Amino acid sequence: MQQAVPSALDSVARRSARVGFIYNILISIMVFVLVVASVEFWLYQQEHDKQIDKVRAALLAYRSRIELNVTQNMDLSYGLATYISLNPELTQEAFAEFAAQLMSQSSHILNFGAARNWVISHVYPESVGETLLGTDYHDVPSQLESVRNAHASDKPVISGPVELLQGGTALIARQSITNARKHLPWGVLSTVLDIEELFTDSFTQGERLPVQVALEGRRRLTESFKPIYGTPQIHTQDPVIVTMSLPSGQWRLLGIPEDGWHGVRWHPRVWLMGVIVLGFWLGGLYGRYNAGRSFAQSIGRVVDDSHRFRSIFKRHDAVMLLLDAKSGDIVDANDSAQQFYGYDHATLTSMRISDINTHTESALRQSLSQARQRDKNYFIFSHRLKSGEVRQVEVHSSPITIGHVKLLFSVIHDVSERLEVERKLMLNAKIFEQSSEGVLVTDADAKIVAVNGGFSAITGYQEDDVLGHDPSILNSGRHDKAFFRAMWEEVAQQGRWKGEIWNRRKDGVVYPQLLSISVVKNDAGEVVNYVGVFSDISKLKDSEKKLIDLAHYDALTGLPNRLLLASRTRQALKMPMGAHGKLALMFLDLDQFKFVNDSHGHAVGDELLKLVSQRLYGLLREGDTLARLGGDEFVVLRLIHSDKAACVSLSEDIIQAMNRLFVLSGGIDAQIGVSIGIAQYPDNAANTEELLTFADSAMYFAKKSGRNTYAFYNDALTVEANNKLRLAVELRQCVQNEELELFYQPQVDLVTGNIIGVEALLRWHHPERGVLSPFHFIDVAEERSIIHDITQWVVETGCRQLKQWQDAGLMVSLAVNISPRNLADITFTQVVAEALEKTGADPRFLELEITENTLIENQASALKVLEQLREKGVGIAIDDFGTGYSSMAYLKRYPISKLKIDRHFIKDIQSEAPDEEEVAIVSAMIAMADSLGMGVVAEGIETTHQQAILRELGCTFGQGFLYSRPVPADEIAELFGIDESL
């Protein structure tokens, strides 16, 4: 019996060790095959590329903001440069006045400085003048180069950060200035921009983006980038880079996530380490297997020798327990068991196995039964140590009998670390296979040995399609040999390569990838694998293209916008044109487009603009550029090799095309015209900005000449533009300087002779030109949007005078002329309401006069504003009636209370034998007004004969020099005493 026990124990031990060893080898090899090939590159890919995409999108948004802010400031600088070009002899006061207006439109501009012949001659604000005035840029080496660059270029030059002469640092935008009259260099304009304000605005306006950003710049491609703004340390943190092309230089944005990169970096040696670890692991398993087998054999040999068994049991390094096979009581524990569990021998032998095993009682009983009956002798359990820590253990249990007592002999191994490694490997294998990024692994000969599911999803190739093939199976043909040669040279030298590449899917579609290639080497430094990780960036590329299109093309028509037009014009100016070559820029403004847009809505207006674009495009030839600047403004750029005849021919074709009827959706027909202004290089202009400015001036001249025609730019227009510019500057100050005054002309009841109202007529006491009527300045006021301030002053001043008369018991109406621009302003109703409230005047006695054309050109906005004014009790009169549309249809549509017959019709009925046709027209106007319940005022009555005829025709009221010329307020009081015999 004693000889049988060792034999049985030896057999059981060998079988148990062999089963465990084979199981461990199979698990280890399976996990290695599934996982080792993918662990590191997935860790690198997990979040890093997603973060890159987010950072890149944020940087593109920031780039758009910066370019917008810089462009807006450049537009202001260009405006001042143009002003100087038109006024080469301007004074410091005129410079400061104009510069102040520009600086009020931007918080980024610190100061302006104009250097005539490179010596600073004009500055604003004048507080920096003491430091800068008289400075010769030849004496400032740090800024001389950028001044020279600006002087030699027809575009702005941006430099910085620059140490300012007056102290501090800033960006400086310099623009060369040419004397527009003599076409000679004048000097350079410097616009100093606040770095912090400019970039803080750019990085904080709109939605805050979760990135850290730095901005670097350089003037030449041969120079290195230098920090301009942000955190310089970003440069060392593998940032995403987006470049920006700006005037005379290049900037780039560097960005990283707000809280840094989270992705795990690629470690190429992980493959070699995986092989080494697997080797060590299998070696350890084999060693433990041999040790276990030897130990089991020794148990069989010495179990009959209790002393020898106890000695081995006690001193063995493996954790060993003897358990009661039925109850699970711990009968004995060796020293290693005491050290592992943390209990002394006495405590352990007083415990049951259930006290340290975390499984349920029923599960433990089942395990004890299986071990006792030899159904199973290998288990994985969780054992709790004295410290409370739970460890994963591998238990080999075999039944033995000692002294007729049936026991379970258990050998216990701590496998917590091994199971954790296996768990991570299994997890990584699943992640590798389920990753959305494509993964491709080749051997040292560049033959594909493994791909993941992401690879198949992106390329369309399944694993069987590509295994054993060269990656060139994906080649799109877009890259030449030099590209791939450079790529593989970088892989060989640095062990990795990353960049954008175009590849081809299985279905033949070519698409962009963001690809990362890494090298895996063995201990000898030999290449064993290449690993490529890539993602499809088609959507990102589409987004970038849309951003570029938005920046350079009109969203409605798809035509080049102002930015792209300027670029193409500059390119055209640099082209050789030959002895007779010229560049013509034609500025087009549609006539009557606003009428169509207001009458039928913006959708119809947009459709009309598209059709206009198509017709214009059909008139172009190869090499021409058609651009839309916005609204109803277009530009045609053409290189010509003849005199003005070529431009005349094209202009006539354009006018003819625009005059043809446009058939729009919904059965709407539209009839429009076009006014064209033409400027030529080198006849009229020396650069892009002058071409556009001078063509614009010529276009306005064409509009004044009757519209639907064309005009060439000439020097006289420069004088006119200069006068307008000067007049606009003076107009902006006239209200503040109290140079405006209202004159009043009475309106008389033609039956009673009583004064029933007055018309307020504006006069400007110009400091140099004397008293001016609106005829001399109202067009400029409307063009420059100064009309709103002037109208506000007129309405408020008139209401204040009206209140004074009402307080004196004089209940007369006050008529005030308003501009078409006022009816297009949605805040005009509020302006009138505030004036009435501020002065306390009765709104029933206030009357606003508008022209017929105002209603036609602003139908939608005019109707809304007039209805709001009528609701407040304000009267509406049509001034100069008969000179416009004169339709009962539109008179019925608007809340009009009075018609004023134009003086043109009155002057022809003054003789004893009046023009019968004119009398009939006036009679028809009076009858129309009566039928609509409107009052009638005849303007321009100068004789009693005219008064008598009008009275016979049924005209109610009259106005003219017969009663009084326009007089100031202090003189009008005398006229209120006119008797009825008048």
mmCIF file with all atom_site columns, N, CA and C in Angstrom, residues 25-74:
data_model
loop_
_atom_site.group_PDB
_atom_site.id
_atom_site.type_symbol
_atom_site.label_atom_id
_atom_site.label_alt_id
_atom_site.label_comp_id
_atom_site.label_asym_id
_atom_site.label_entity_id
_atom_site.label_seq_id
_atom_site.pdbx_PDB_ins_code
_atom_site.Cartn_x
_atom_site.Cartn_y
_atom_site.Cartn_z
_atom_site.occupancy
_atom_site.B_iso_or_equiv
_atom_site.pdbx_formal_charge
_atom_site.auth_seq_id
_atom_site.auth_comp_id
_atom_site.auth_asym_id
_atom_site.auth_atom_id
_atom_site.pdbx_PDB_model_num
ATOM 1   N N  . ILE A 1 25 ? 1.252   27.186 -22.619 1.00 0.00 ? 25 ILE A N  1
ATOM 2   C CA . ILE A 1 25 ? 1.927   27.420 -23.899 1.00 0.00 ? 25 ILE A CA 1
ATOM 3   C C  . ILE A 1 25 ? 0.919   27.831 -24.975 1.00 0.00 ? 25 ILE A C  1
ATOM 4   N N  . LEU A 1 26 ? -0.217  27.118 -25.049 1.00 0.00 ? 26 LEU A N  1
ATOM 5   C CA . LEU A 1 26 ? -1.224  27.432 -26.061 1.00 0.00 ? 26 LEU A CA 1
ATOM 6   C C  . LEU A 1 26 ? -1.782  28.846 -25.887 1.00 0.00 ? 26 LEU A C  1
ATOM 7   N N  . ILE A 1 27 ? -2.093  29.203 -24.652 1.00 0.00 ? 27 ILE A N  1
ATOM 8   C CA . ILE A 1 27 ? -2.631  30.550 -24.384 1.00 0.00 ? 27 ILE A CA 1
ATOM 9   C C  . ILE A 1 27 ? -1.618  31.617 -24.768 1.00 0.00 ? 27 ILE A C  1
ATOM 10  N N  . SER A 1 28 ? -0.361  31.405 -24.362 1.00 0.00 ? 28 SER A N  1
ATOM 11  C CA . SER A 1 28 ? 0.679   32.413 -24.616 1.00 0.00 ? 28 SER A CA 1
ATOM 12  C C  . SER A 1 28 ? 0.905   32.610 -26.108 1.00 0.00 ? 28 SER A C  1
ATOM 13  N N  . ILE A 1 29 ? 1.012   31.495 -26.849 1.00 0.00 ? 29 ILE A N  1
ATOM 14  C CA . ILE A 1 29 ? 1.259   31.602 -28.290 1.00 0.00 ? 29 ILE A CA 1
ATOM 15  C C  . ILE A 1 29 ? 0.073   32.246 -29.000 1.00 0.00 ? 29 ILE A C  1
ATOM 16  N N  . MET A 1 30 ? -1.140  31.854 -28.603 1.00 0.00 ? 30 MET A N  1
ATOM 17  C CA . MET A 1 30 ? -2.331  32.420 -29.245 1.00 0.00 ? 30 MET A CA 1
ATOM 18  C C  . MET A 1 30 ? -2.397  33.939 -29.042 1.00 0.00 ? 30 MET A C  1
ATOM 19  N N  . VAL A 1 31 ? -2.164  34.363 -27.815 1.00 0.00 ? 31 VAL A N  1
ATOM 20  C CA . VAL A 1 31 ? -2.221  35.796 -27.521 1.00 0.00 ? 31 VAL A CA 1
ATOM 21  C C  . VAL A 1 31 ? -1.130  36.541 -28.274 1.00 0.00 ? 31 VAL A C  1
ATOM 22  N N  . PHE A 1 32 ? 0.081   35.961 -28.313 1.00 0.00 ? 32 PHE A N  1
ATOM 23  C CA . PHE A 1 32 ? 1.188   36.620 -29.021 1.00 0.00 ? 32 PHE A CA 1
ATOM 24  C C  . PHE A 1 32 ? 0.865   36.792 -30.497 1.00 0.00 ? 32 PHE A C  1
ATOM 25  N N  . VAL A 1 33 ? 0.334   35.692 -31.132 1.00 0.00 ? 33 VAL A N  1
ATOM 26  C CA . VAL A 1 33 ? 0.026   35.748 -32.554 1.00 0.00 ? 33 VAL A CA 1
ATOM 27  C C  . VAL A 1 33 ? -1.046  36.800 -32.846 1.00 0.00 ? 33 VAL A C  1
ATOM 28  N N  . LEU A 1 34 ? -2.049  36.902 -31.949 1.00 0.00 ? 34 LEU A N  1
ATOM 29  C CA . LEU A 1 34 ? -3.149  37.834 -32.185 1.00 0.00 ? 34 LEU A CA 1
ATOM 30  C C  . LEU A 1 34 ? -2.787  39.280 -31.901 1.00 0.00 ? 34 LEU A C  1
ATOM 31  N N  . VAL A 1 35 ? -1.857  39.498 -30.946 1.00 0.00 ? 35 VAL A N  1
ATOM 32  C CA . VAL A 1 35 ? -1.716  40.842 -30.400 1.00 0.00 ? 35 VAL A CA 1
ATOM 33  C C  . VAL A 1 35 ? -0.396  41.531 -30.681 1.00 0.00 ? 35 VAL A C  1
ATOM 34  N N  . VAL A 1 36 ? 0.733   40.806 -30.510 1.00 0.00 ? 36 VAL A N  1
ATOM 35  C CA . VAL A 1 36 ? 2.035   41.472 -30.498 1.00 0.00 ? 36 VAL A CA 1
ATOM 36  C C  . VAL A 1 36 ? 2.246   42.329 -31.739 1.00 0.00 ? 36 VAL A C  1
ATOM 37  N N  . ALA A 1 37 ? 1.673   41.863 -32.887 1.00 0.00 ? 37 ALA A N  1
ATOM 38  C CA . ALA A 1 37 ? 1.889   42.608 -34.130 1.00 0.00 ? 37 ALA A CA 1
ATOM 39  C C  . ALA A 1 37 ? 1.247   43.981 -34.127 1.00 0.00 ? 37 ALA A C  1
ATOM 40  N N  . SER A 1 38 ? 0.351   44.259 -33.140 1.00 0.00 ? 38 SER A N  1
ATOM 41  C CA . SER A 1 38 ? -0.415  45.513 -33.223 1.00 0.00 ? 38 SER A CA 1
ATOM 42  C C  . SER A 1 38 ? -0.371  46.397 -32.001 1.00 0.00 ? 38 SER A C  1
ATOM 43  N N  . VAL A 1 39 ? 0.218   45.950 -30.911 1.00 0.00 ? 39 VAL A N  1
ATOM 44  C CA . VAL A 1 39 ? 0.063   46.663 -29.641 1.00 0.00 ? 39 VAL A CA 1
ATOM 45  C C  . VAL A 1 39 ? 0.525   48.107 -29.719 1.00 0.00 ? 39 VAL A C  1
ATOM 46  N N  . GLU A 1 40 ? 1.780   48.313 -30.122 1.00 0.00 ? 40 GLU A N  1
ATOM 47  C CA . GLU A 1 40 ? 2.344   49.653 -30.017 1.00 0.00 ? 40 GLU A CA 1
ATOM 48  C C  . GLU A 1 40 ? 1.753   50.645 -31.010 1.00 0.00 ? 40 GLU A C  1
ATOM 49  N N  . PHE A 1 41 ? 1.566   50.208 -32.287 1.00 0.00 ? 41 PHE A N  1
ATOM 50  C CA . PHE A 1 41 ? 1.069   51.215 -33.226 1.00 0.00 ? 41 PHE A CA 1
ATOM 51  C C  . PHE A 1 41 ? -0.360  51.612 -32.923 1.00 0.00 ? 41 PHE A C  1
ATOM 52  N N  . TRP A 1 42 ? -1.124  50.686 -32.310 1.00 0.00 ? 42 TRP A N  1
ATOM 53  C CA . TRP A 1 42 ? -2.478  51.122 -31.932 1.00 0.00 ? 42 TRP A CA 1
ATOM 54  C C  . TRP A 1 42 ? -2.433  52.124 -30.789 1.00 0.00 ? 42 TRP A C  1
ATOM 55  N N  . LEU A 1 43 ? -1.582  51.859 -29.795 1.00 0.00 ? 43 LEU A N  1
ATOM 56  C CA . LEU A 1 43 ? -1.449  52.805 -28.680 1.00 0.00 ? 43 LEU A CA 1
ATOM 57  C C  . LEU A 1 43 ? -1.085  54.191 -29.188 1.00 0.00 ? 43 LEU A C  1
ATOM 58  N N  . TYR A 1 44 ? -0.217  54.191 -30.205 1.00 0.00 ? 44 TYR A N  1
ATOM 59  C CA . TYR A 1 44 ? 0.168   55.494 -30.776 1.00 0.00 ? 44 TYR A CA 1
ATOM 60  C C  . TYR A 1 44 ? -0.995  56.150 -31.516 1.00 0.00 ? 44 TYR A C  1
ATOM 61  N N  . GLN A 1 45 ? -1.812  55.301 -32.176 1.00 0.00 ? 45 GLN A N  1
ATOM 62  C CA . GLN A 1 45 ? -2.859  55.841 -33.041 1.00 0.00 ? 45 GLN A CA 1
ATOM 63  C C  . GLN A 1 45 ? -4.132  56.217 -32.307 1.00 0.00 ? 45 GLN A C  1
ATOM 64  N N  . GLN A 1 46 ? -4.357  55.632 -31.141 1.00 0.00 ? 46 GLN A N  1
ATOM 65  C CA . GLN A 1 46 ? -5.643  55.681 -30.454 1.00 0.00 ? 46 GLN A CA 1
ATOM 66  C C  . GLN A 1 46 ? -6.309  57.048 -30.445 1.00 0.00 ? 46 GLN A C  1
ATOM 67  N N  . GLU A 1 47 ? -5.639  58.028 -29.895 1.00 0.00 ? 47 GLU A N  1
ATOM 68  C CA . GLU A 1 47 ? -6.231  59.351 -29.801 1.00 0.00 ? 47 GLU A CA 1
ATOM 69  C C  . GLU A 1 47 ? -5.448  60.429 -30.538 1.00 0.00 ? 47 GLU A C  1
ATOM 70  N N  . HIS A 1 48 ? -4.198  60.114 -30.863 1.00 0.00 ? 48 HIS A N  1
ATOM 71  C CA . HIS A 1 48 ? -3.323  61.175 -31.358 1.00 0.00 ? 48 HIS A CA 1
ATOM 72  C C  . HIS A 1 48 ? -3.829  61.806 -32.660 1.00 0.00 ? 48 HIS A C  1
ATOM 73  N N  . ASP A 1 49 ? -4.217  60.970 -33.630 1.00 0.00 ? 49 ASP A N  1
ATOM 74  C CA . ASP A 1 49 ? -4.648  61.520 -34.901 1.00 0.00 ? 49 ASP A CA 1
ATOM 75  C C  . ASP A 1 49 ? -5.967  62.272 -34.785 1.00 0.00 ? 49 ASP A C  1
ATOM 76  N N  . LYS A 1 50 ? -6.843  61.785 -33.885 1.00 0.00 ? 50 LYS A N  1
ATOM 77  C CA . LYS A 1 50 ? -8.088  62.523 -33.675 1.00 0.00 ? 50 LYS A CA 1
ATOM 78  C C  . LYS A 1 50 ? -7.806  63.898 -33.097 1.00 0.00 ? 50 LYS A C  1
ATOM 79  N N  . GLN A 1 51 ? -6.847  63.935 -32.162 1.00 0.00 ? 51 GLN A N  1
ATOM 80  C CA . GLN A 1 51 ? -6.477  65.240 -31.609 1.00 0.00 ? 51 GLN A CA 1
ATOM 81  C C  . GLN A 1 51 ? -5.895  66.151 -32.693 1.00 0.00 ? 51 GLN A C  1
ATOM 82  N N  . ILE A 1 52 ? -5.091  65.557 -33.574 1.00 0.00 ? 52 ILE A N  1
ATOM 83  C CA . ILE A 1 52 ? -4.501  66.356 -34.655 1.00 0.00 ? 52 ILE A CA 1
ATOM 84  C C  . ILE A 1 52 ? -5.597  66.973 -35.525 1.00 0.00 ? 52 ILE A C  1
ATOM 85  N N  . ASP A 1 53 ? -6.629  66.157 -35.869 1.00 0.00 ? 53 ASP A N  1
ATOM 86  C CA . ASP A 1 53 ? -7.714  66.682 -36.696 1.00 0.00 ? 53 ASP A CA 1
ATOM 87  C C  . ASP A 1 53 ? -8.422  67.845 -36.011 1.00 0.00 ? 53 ASP A C  1
ATOM 88  N N  . LYS A 1 54 ? -8.667  67.695 -34.700 1.00 0.00 ? 54 LYS A N  1
ATOM 89  C CA . LYS A 1 54 ? -9.357  68.765 -33.970 1.00 0.00 ? 54 LYS A CA 1
ATOM 90  C C  . LYS A 1 54 ? -8.505  70.023 -33.904 1.00 0.00 ? 54 LYS A C  1
ATOM 91  N N  . VAL A 1 55 ? -7.219  69.826 -33.636 1.00 0.00 ? 55 VAL A N  1
ATOM 92  C CA . VAL A 1 55 ? -6.327  70.994 -33.560 1.00 0.00 ? 55 VAL A CA 1
ATOM 93  C C  . VAL A 1 55 ? -6.235  71.673 -34.923 1.00 0.00 ? 55 VAL A C  1
ATOM 94  N N  . ARG A 1 56 ? -6.127  70.869 -35.992 1.00 0.00 ? 56 ARG A N  1
ATOM 95  C CA . ARG A 1 56 ? -6.021  71.450 -37.338 1.00 0.00 ? 56 ARG A CA 1
ATOM 96  C C  . ARG A 1 56 ? -7.270  72.259 -37.666 1.00 0.00 ? 56 ARG A C  1
ATOM 97  N N  . ALA A 1 57 ? -8.470  71.699 -37.340 1.00 0.00 ? 57 ALA A N  1
ATOM 98  C CA . ALA A 1 57 ? -9.707  72.429 -37.608 1.00 0.00 ? 57 ALA A CA 1
ATOM 99  C C  . ALA A 1 57 ? -9.751  73.740 -36.834 1.00 0.00 ? 57 ALA A C  1
ATOM 100 N N  . ALA A 1 58 ? -9.286  73.697 -35.564 1.00 0.00 ? 58 ALA A N  1
ATOM 101 C CA . ALA A 1 58 ? -9.261  74.920 -34.756 1.00 0.00 ? 58 ALA A CA 1
ATOM 102 C C  . ALA A 1 58 ? -8.301  75.949 -35.350 1.00 0.00 ? 58 ALA A C  1
ATOM 103 N N  . LEU A 1 59 ? -7.122  75.476 -35.802 1.00 0.00 ? 59 LEU A N  1
ATOM 104 C CA . LEU A 1 59 ? -6.143  76.410 -36.372 1.00 0.00 ? 59 LEU A CA 1
ATOM 105 C C  . LEU A 1 59 ? -6.660  77.033 -37.671 1.00 0.00 ? 59 LEU A C  1
ATOM 106 N N  . LEU A 1 60 ? -7.397  76.238 -38.469 1.00 0.00 ? 60 LEU A N  1
ATOM 107 C CA . LEU A 1 60 ? -7.972  76.800 -39.692 1.00 0.00 ? 60 LEU A CA 1
ATOM 108 C C  . LEU A 1 60 ? -8.982  77.894 -39.366 1.00 0.00 ? 60 LEU A C  1
ATOM 109 N N  . ALA A 1 61 ? -9.773  77.664 -38.295 1.00 0.00 ? 61 ALA A N  1
ATOM 110 C CA . ALA A 1 61 ? -10.723 78.700 -37.875 1.00 0.00 ? 61 ALA A CA 1
ATOM 111 C C  . ALA A 1 61 ? -9.994  79.949 -37.415 1.00 0.00 ? 61 ALA A C  1
ATOM 112 N N  . TYR A 1 62 ? -8.908  79.745 -36.620 1.00 0.00 ? 62 TYR A N  1
ATOM 113 C CA . TYR A 1 62 ? -8.135  80.902 -36.158 1.00 0.00 ? 62 TYR A CA 1
ATOM 114 C C  . TYR A 1 62 ? -7.485  81.626 -37.346 1.00 0.00 ? 62 TYR A C  1
ATOM 115 N N  . ARG A 1 63 ? -6.995  80.824 -38.309 1.00 0.00 ? 63 ARG A N  1
ATOM 116 C CA . ARG A 1 63 ? -6.367  81.450 -39.476 1.00 0.00 ? 63 ARG A CA 1
ATOM 117 C C  . ARG A 1 63 ? -7.349  82.366 -40.201 1.00 0.00 ? 63 ARG A C  1
ATOM 118 N N  . SER A 1 64 ? -8.617  81.900 -40.354 1.00 0.00 ? 64 SER A N  1
ATOM 119 C CA . SER A 1 64 ? -9.620  82.726 -41.024 1.00 0.00 ? 64 SER A CA 1
ATOM 120 C C  . SER A 1 64 ? -9.864  84.018 -40.255 1.00 0.00 ? 64 SER A C  1
ATOM 121 N N  . ARG A 1 65 ? -9.900  83.907 -38.896 1.00 0.00 ? 65 ARG A N  1
ATOM 122 C CA . ARG A 1 65 ? -10.137 85.118 -38.098 1.00 0.00 ? 65 ARG A CA 1
ATOM 123 C C  . ARG A 1 65 ? -8.984  86.111 -38.249 1.00 0.00 ? 65 ARG A C  1
ATOM 124 N N  . ILE A 1 66 ? -7.740  85.591 -38.191 1.00 0.00 ? 66 ILE A N  1
ATOM 125 C CA . ILE A 1 66 ? -6.573  86.480 -38.290 1.00 0.00 ? 66 ILE A CA 1
ATOM 126 C C  . ILE A 1 66 ? -6.543  87.151 -39.665 1.00 0.00 ? 66 ILE A C  1
ATOM 127 N N  . GLU A 1 67 ? -6.766  86.345 -40.731 1.00 0.00 ? 67 GLU A N  1
ATOM 128 C CA . GLU A 1 67 ? -6.736  86.920 -42.076 1.00 0.00 ? 67 GLU A CA 1
ATOM 129 C C  . GLU A 1 67 ? -7.813  87.983 -42.240 1.00 0.00 ? 67 GLU A C  1
ATOM 130 N N  . LEU A 1 68 ? -9.005  87.741 -41.635 1.00 0.00 ? 68 LEU A N  1
ATOM 131 C CA . LEU A 1 68 ? -10.080 88.730 -41.717 1.00 0.00 ? 68 LEU A CA 1
ATOM 132 C C  . LEU A 1 68 ? -9.680  90.021 -41.020 1.00 0.00 ? 68 LEU A C  1
ATOM 133 N N  . ASN A 1 69 ? -9.125  89.909 -39.792 1.00 0.00 ? 69 ASN A N  1
ATOM 134 C CA . ASN A 1 69 ? -8.728  91.110 -39.048 1.00 0.00 ? 69 ASN A CA 1
ATOM 135 C C  . ASN A 1 69 ? -7.614  91.865 -39.769 1.00 0.00 ? 69 ASN A C  1
ATOM 136 N N  . VAL A 1 70 ? -6.617  91.116 -40.291 1.00 0.00 ? 70 VAL A N  1
ATOM 137 C CA . VAL A 1 70 ? -5.514  91.781 -40.997 1.00 0.00 ? 70 VAL A CA 1
ATOM 138 C C  . VAL A 1 70 ? -6.031  92.479 -42.256 1.00 0.00 ? 70 VAL A C  1
ATOM 139 N N  . THR A 1 71 ? -6.924  91.792 -43.001 1.00 0.00 ? 71 THR A N  1
ATOM 140 C CA . THR A 1 71 ? -7.465  92.382 -44.226 1.00 0.00 ? 71 THR A CA 1
ATOM 141 C C  . THR A 1 71 ? -8.253  93.657 -43.932 1.00 0.00 ? 71 THR A C  1
ATOM 142 N N  . GLN A 1 72 ? -9.060  93.621 -42.857 1.00 0.00 ? 72 GLN A N  1
ATOM 143 C CA . GLN A 1 72 ? -9.833  94.814 -42.507 1.00 0.00 ? 72 GLN A CA 1
ATOM 144 C C  . GLN A 1 72 ? -8.917  95.988 -42.176 1.00 0.00 ? 72 GLN A C  1
ATOM 145 N N  . ASN A 1 73 ? -7.842  95.723 -41.439 1.00 0.00 ? 73 ASN A N  1
ATOM 146 C CA . ASN A 1 73 ? -6.912  96.805 -41.109 1.00 0.00 ? 73 ASN A CA 1
ATOM 147 C C  . ASN A 1 73 ? -6.165  97.279 -42.356 1.00 0.00 ? 73 ASN A C  1
ATOM 148 N N  . MET A 1 74 ? -5.847  96.347 -43.262 1.00 0.00 ? 74 MET A N  1
ATOM 149 C CA . MET A 1 74 ? -5.182  96.736 -44.503 1.00 0.00 ? 74 MET A CA 1
ATOM 150 C C  . MET A 1 74 ? -6.096  97.616 -45.367 1.00 0.00 ? 74 MET A C  1
#
